[in-house]
Amino acid sequence: MISIISAIGKNNEIGKKNELLWNLPVDMKHFRETTSGHTVIMGQKTFESIGRPLPKRRNIVLTQDNNFRPEGVEIVHSPEELEKLLKETSSPNEENFIIGGGMIYKLFIEKADKLYITQVDVSFPDADTYFPEIDKNIWVKAKNEKYSKDDLNKYDLEFVEYIRK
């Protein structure tokens, strides 16, 4: 099963210059709790921005660079190779998380079974990376939880889970 997890701004913005647009500890905790014990799949740029494999998770990096071989991650070179690997190594109900970046989200949103979206109540006009449009004809809200800004979290946000109609 393919799930996508991302935090997005009011206009679907997710990043700028290969960095997140915000520092929201409550969202990082949500990400950690949701993905721990599961497979996380990311593009090379996302992996490089993190700088290391994420602990307590199986890490898979999708890249076109045949010379990219960091320790602690599995490498695939195409969506088809990833799908084959997951089919061979995951049970059908096991959640595998796409964690970014923008190009990887675009590649997999049509194949995803579930979306975990942190909707951040802010716009960043200078963002350069965006999450694909969430088509309300395909996705329905299954669960949501609002979180009000506080001393550590600068913006109001909402954790939303979408499932396919």
PDB file of C-alpha atoms in Angstrom:
ATOM      1  CA  MET A   1       0.000   0.000   0.000  1.00  0.00           C
ATOM      2  CA  ILE A   2       1.337   3.429  -0.982  1.00  0.00           C
ATOM      3  CA  SER A   3       0.650   6.380   1.305  1.00  0.00           C
ATOM      4  CA  ILE A   4       1.877   9.938   0.879  1.00  0.00           C
ATOM      5  CA  ILE A   5       2.771  12.227   3.766  1.00  0.00           C
ATOM      6  CA  SER A   6       3.471  15.939   3.403  1.00  0.00           C
ATOM      7  CA  ALA A   7       2.981  19.327   5.022  1.00  0.00           C
ATOM      8  CA  ILE A   8       1.610  21.903   2.595  1.00  0.00           C
ATOM      9  CA  GLY A   9       0.837  25.617   2.699  1.00  0.00           C
ATOM     10  CA  LYS A  10      -2.387  27.308   1.581  1.00  0.00           C
ATOM     11  CA  ASN A  11      -1.277  27.150  -2.070  1.00  0.00           C
ATOM     12  CA  ASN A  12       0.179  23.618  -1.898  1.00  0.00           C
ATOM     13  CA  GLU A  13       3.683  24.966  -1.371  1.00  0.00           C
ATOM     14  CA  ILE A  14       6.107  22.528   0.282  1.00  0.00           C
ATOM     15  CA  GLY A  15       9.599  23.929  -0.106  1.00  0.00           C
ATOM     16  CA  LYS A  16      12.150  26.407  -1.297  1.00  0.00           C
ATOM     17  CA  LYS A  17      15.720  25.657  -2.376  1.00  0.00           C
ATOM     18  CA  ASN A  18      15.388  22.059  -1.159  1.00  0.00           C
ATOM     19  CA  GLU A  19      14.359  23.078   2.365  1.00  0.00           C
ATOM     20  CA  LEU A  20      11.086  23.037   4.269  1.00  0.00           C
ATOM     21  CA  LEU A  21       9.260  26.337   4.573  1.00  0.00           C
ATOM     22  CA  TRP A  22       8.557  26.047   8.294  1.00  0.00           C
ATOM     23  CA  ASN A  23       9.742  24.510  11.528  1.00  0.00           C
ATOM     24  CA  LEU A  24       6.744  22.927  13.229  1.00  0.00           C
ATOM     25  CA  PRO A  25       7.724  20.507  16.026  1.00  0.00           C
ATOM     26  CA  VAL A  26       4.150  19.186  16.314  1.00  0.00           C
ATOM     27  CA  ASP A  27       4.219  18.244  12.614  1.00  0.00           C
ATOM     28  CA  MET A  28       7.649  16.608  12.928  1.00  0.00           C
ATOM     29  CA  LYS A  29       6.295  14.543  15.840  1.00  0.00           C
ATOM     30  CA  HIS A  30       3.263  13.568  13.743  1.00  0.00           C
ATOM     31  CA  PHE A  31       5.566  12.578  10.850  1.00  0.00           C
ATOM     32  CA  ARG A  32       7.820  10.521  13.144  1.00  0.00           C
ATOM     33  CA  GLU A  33       4.909   8.719  14.831  1.00  0.00           C
ATOM     34  CA  THR A  34       3.137   8.034  11.530  1.00  0.00           C
ATOM     35  CA  THR A  35       6.159   6.721   9.599  1.00  0.00           C
ATOM     36  CA  SER A  36       8.185   4.925  12.314  1.00  0.00           C
ATOM     37  CA  GLY A  37       8.386   1.202  11.694  1.00  0.00           C
ATOM     38  CA  HIS A  38       7.445   1.626   8.035  1.00  0.00           C
ATOM     39  CA  THR A  39       9.205   2.113   4.719  1.00  0.00           C
ATOM     40  CA  VAL A  40       9.888   5.696   3.641  1.00  0.00           C
ATOM     41  CA  ILE A  41      10.501   6.492  -0.018  1.00  0.00           C
ATOM     42  CA  MET A  42      12.073   9.735  -1.171  1.00  0.00           C
ATOM     43  CA  GLY A  43      13.908  11.336  -4.031  1.00  0.00           C
ATOM     44  CA  GLN A  44      17.640  11.968  -3.925  1.00  0.00           C
ATOM     45  CA  LYS A  45      17.250  15.699  -3.205  1.00  0.00           C
ATOM     46  CA  THR A  46      15.004  14.985  -0.227  1.00  0.00           C
ATOM     47  CA  PHE A  47      17.485  12.431   1.100  1.00  0.00           C
ATOM     48  CA  GLU A  48      20.337  14.911   0.699  1.00  0.00           C
ATOM     49  CA  SER A  49      18.360  17.623   2.520  1.00  0.00           C
ATOM     50  CA  ILE A  50      17.787  15.223   5.450  1.00  0.00           C
ATOM     51  CA  GLY A  51      21.432  14.158   5.327  1.00  0.00           C
ATOM     52  CA  ARG A  52      21.053  10.624   6.656  1.00  0.00           C
ATOM     53  CA  PRO A  53      18.703   7.644   6.663  1.00  0.00           C
ATOM     54  CA  LEU A  54      15.706   8.170   8.932  1.00  0.00           C
ATOM     55  CA  PRO A  55      15.976   5.940  12.015  1.00  0.00           C
ATOM     56  CA  LYS A  56      13.503   3.151  12.773  1.00  0.00           C
ATOM     57  CA  ARG A  57      12.408   3.027   9.125  1.00  0.00           C
ATOM     58  CA  ARG A  58      13.378   1.245   5.950  1.00  0.00           C
ATOM     59  CA  ASN A  59      14.734   4.002   3.664  1.00  0.00           C
ATOM     60  CA  ILE A  60      14.428   3.802  -0.127  1.00  0.00           C
ATOM     61  CA  VAL A  61      15.761   6.533  -2.418  1.00  0.00           C
ATOM     62  CA  LEU A  62      14.527   6.947  -5.989  1.00  0.00           C
ATOM     63  CA  THR A  63      17.262   8.468  -8.150  1.00  0.00           C
ATOM     64  CA  GLN A  64      18.481   8.494 -11.739  1.00  0.00           C
ATOM     65  CA  ASP A  65      22.095   8.781 -10.546  1.00  0.00           C
ATOM     66  CA  ASN A  66      23.743   5.363 -10.914  1.00  0.00           C
ATOM     67  CA  ASN A  67      26.676   6.511  -8.751  1.00  0.00           C
ATOM     68  CA  PHE A  68      24.522   7.545  -5.785  1.00  0.00           C
ATOM     69  CA  ARG A  69      25.101   4.906  -3.076  1.00  0.00           C
ATOM     70  CA  PRO A  70      24.814   6.258   0.478  1.00  0.00           C
ATOM     71  CA  GLU A  71      24.975   3.812   3.372  1.00  0.00           C
ATOM     72  CA  GLY A  72      21.807   2.693   5.086  1.00  0.00           C
ATOM     73  CA  VAL A  73      19.408   3.117   2.168  1.00  0.00           C
ATOM     74  CA  GLU A  74      18.141   1.031  -0.698  1.00  0.00           C
ATOM     75  CA  ILE A  75      18.383   2.601  -4.153  1.00  0.00           C
ATOM     76  CA  VAL A  76      15.925   2.282  -7.032  1.00  0.00           C
ATOM     77  CA  HIS A  77      16.171   4.021 -10.387  1.00  0.00           C
ATOM     78  CA  SER A  78      12.569   4.084 -11.602  1.00  0.00           C
ATOM     79  CA  PRO A  79       9.005   3.983 -10.284  1.00  0.00           C
ATOM     80  CA  GLU A  80       8.660   0.547 -11.883  1.00  0.00           C
ATOM     81  CA  GLU A  81      11.727  -0.755 -10.040  1.00  0.00           C
ATOM     82  CA  LEU A  82      10.314   0.640  -6.786  1.00  0.00           C
ATOM     83  CA  GLU A  83       6.937  -1.013  -7.351  1.00  0.00           C
ATOM     84  CA  LYS A  84       8.639  -4.338  -8.091  1.00  0.00           C
ATOM     85  CA  LEU A  85      10.783  -4.071  -4.937  1.00  0.00           C
ATOM     86  CA  LEU A  86       7.784  -3.236  -2.753  1.00  0.00           C
ATOM     87  CA  LYS A  87       5.748  -6.071  -4.250  1.00  0.00           C
ATOM     88  CA  GLU A  88       8.563  -8.524  -3.480  1.00  0.00           C
ATOM     89  CA  THR A  89       9.351  -7.267   0.034  1.00  0.00           C
ATOM     90  CA  SER A  90       6.128  -5.827   1.510  1.00  0.00           C
ATOM     91  CA  SER A  91       2.835  -7.402   2.447  1.00  0.00           C
ATOM     92  CA  PRO A  92      -0.193  -5.990   0.560  1.00  0.00           C
ATOM     93  CA  ASN A  93      -1.541  -4.104   3.612  1.00  0.00           C
ATOM     94  CA  GLU A  94       1.841  -2.743   4.716  1.00  0.00           C
ATOM     95  CA  GLU A  95       2.029   1.043   4.514  1.00  0.00           C
ATOM     96  CA  ASN A  96       4.905   2.451   2.476  1.00  0.00           C
ATOM     97  CA  PHE A  97       5.272   6.237   2.739  1.00  0.00           C
ATOM     98  CA  ILE A  98       6.251   8.610  -0.044  1.00  0.00           C
ATOM     99  CA  ILE A  99       7.899  11.500   1.842  1.00  0.00           C
ATOM    100  CA  GLY A 100       8.992  13.784  -1.006  1.00  0.00           C
ATOM    101  CA  GLY A 101       9.983  15.795  -2.773  1.00  0.00           C
ATOM    102  CA  GLY A 102       7.755  17.508  -5.275  1.00  0.00           C
ATOM    103  CA  MET A 103       8.662  15.381  -8.295  1.00  0.00           C
ATOM    104  CA  ILE A 104       8.227  12.135  -6.341  1.00  0.00           C
ATOM    105  CA  TYR A 105       4.815  13.260  -5.069  1.00  0.00           C
ATOM    106  CA  LYS A 106       3.738  13.984  -8.660  1.00  0.00           C
ATOM    107  CA  LEU A 107       4.928  10.541  -9.777  1.00  0.00           C
ATOM    108  CA  PHE A 108       2.979   8.684  -7.097  1.00  0.00           C
ATOM    109  CA  ILE A 109      -0.167  10.649  -6.212  1.00  0.00           C
ATOM    110  CA  GLU A 110      -2.189   8.712  -8.793  1.00  0.00           C
ATOM    111  CA  LYS A 111      -0.934   5.404  -7.356  1.00  0.00           C
ATOM    112  CA  ALA A 112      -1.409   6.318  -3.692  1.00  0.00           C
ATOM    113  CA  ASP A 113      -4.065   4.737  -1.494  1.00  0.00           C
ATOM    114  CA  LYS A 114      -3.964   7.329   1.292  1.00  0.00           C
ATOM    115  CA  LEU A 115      -2.728  10.887   1.890  1.00  0.00           C
ATOM    116  CA  TYR A 116      -1.556  12.233   5.243  1.00  0.00           C
ATOM    117  CA  ILE A 117      -1.539  15.999   4.771  1.00  0.00           C
ATOM    118  CA  THR A 118      -0.607  18.627   7.306  1.00  0.00           C
ATOM    119  CA  GLN A 119      -2.412  21.702   6.033  1.00  0.00           C
ATOM    120  CA  VAL A 120      -0.432  24.702   7.316  1.00  0.00           C
ATOM    121  CA  ASP A 121      -2.410  27.938   7.520  1.00  0.00           C
ATOM    122  CA  VAL A 122       0.140  30.159   5.750  1.00  0.00           C
ATOM    123  CA  SER A 123       1.201  31.140   2.229  1.00  0.00           C
ATOM    124  CA  PHE A 124       4.767  31.389   0.947  1.00  0.00           C
ATOM    125  CA  PRO A 125       4.775  33.318  -2.355  1.00  0.00           C
ATOM    126  CA  ASP A 126       8.496  32.637  -2.877  1.00  0.00           C
ATOM    127  CA  ALA A 127       8.189  28.833  -2.627  1.00  0.00           C
ATOM    128  CA  ASP A 128       9.631  26.895  -5.560  1.00  0.00           C
ATOM    129  CA  THR A 129       8.273  23.400  -4.872  1.00  0.00           C
ATOM    130  CA  TYR A 130       4.609  22.433  -4.700  1.00  0.00           C
ATOM    131  CA  PHE A 131       2.468  19.444  -3.800  1.00  0.00           C
ATOM    132  CA  PRO A 132       0.155  18.269  -6.605  1.00  0.00           C
ATOM    133  CA  GLU A 133      -3.488  19.353  -6.484  1.00  0.00           C
ATOM    134  CA  ILE A 134      -5.641  17.088  -4.281  1.00  0.00           C
ATOM    135  CA  ASP A 135      -8.567  16.258  -6.561  1.00  0.00           C
ATOM    136  CA  LYS A 136     -11.757  16.237  -4.462  1.00  0.00           C
ATOM    137  CA  ASN A 137     -13.355  13.952  -7.080  1.00  0.00           C
ATOM    138  CA  ILE A 138     -10.797  11.288  -6.147  1.00  0.00           C
ATOM    139  CA  TRP A 139      -9.985  11.970  -2.489  1.00  0.00           C
ATOM    140  CA  VAL A 140     -12.298  12.255   0.510  1.00  0.00           C
ATOM    141  CA  LYS A 141     -11.382  13.443   4.011  1.00  0.00           C
ATOM    142  CA  ALA A 142     -11.434  10.461   6.347  1.00  0.00           C
ATOM    143  CA  LYS A 143     -10.044  12.152   9.442  1.00  0.00           C
ATOM    144  CA  ASN A 144      -8.907  15.585  10.537  1.00  0.00           C
ATOM    145  CA  GLU A 145      -7.529  17.230  13.662  1.00  0.00           C
ATOM    146  CA  LYS A 146      -6.896  20.959  14.093  1.00  0.00           C
ATOM    147  CA  TYR A 147      -3.922  22.322  15.986  1.00  0.00           C
ATOM    148  CA  SER A 148      -3.653  25.962  17.096  1.00  0.00           C
ATOM    149  CA  LYS A 149      -0.352  27.807  16.916  1.00  0.00           C
ATOM    150  CA  ASP A 150       1.641  28.104  20.124  1.00  0.00           C
ATOM    151  CA  ASP A 151       5.095  29.178  21.326  1.00  0.00           C
ATOM    152  CA  LEU A 152       6.816  26.344  19.428  1.00  0.00           C
ATOM    153  CA  ASN A 153       4.561  26.118  16.371  1.00  0.00           C
ATOM    154  CA  LYS A 154       4.247  29.429  14.545  1.00  0.00           C
ATOM    155  CA  TYR A 155       1.167  28.597  12.420  1.00  0.00           C
ATOM    156  CA  ASP A 156      -2.266  27.038  12.854  1.00  0.00           C
ATOM    157  CA  LEU A 157      -2.462  23.696  11.110  1.00  0.00           C
ATOM    158  CA  GLU A 158      -4.710  20.745  10.469  1.00  0.00           C
ATOM    159  CA  PHE A 159      -3.744  17.096  10.184  1.00  0.00           C
ATOM    160  CA  VAL A 160      -5.907  15.592   7.434  1.00  0.00           C
ATOM    161  CA  GLU A 161      -6.111  12.008   6.203  1.00  0.00           C
ATOM    162  CA  TYR A 162      -7.584  11.438   2.752  1.00  0.00           C
ATOM    163  CA  ILE A 163      -8.647   8.127   1.270  1.00  0.00           C
ATOM    164  CA  ARG A 164      -9.680   7.316  -2.279  1.00  0.00           C
ATOM    165  CA  LYS A 165     -13.417   7.545  -2.974  1.00  0.00           C
TER     166      LYS A 165
END
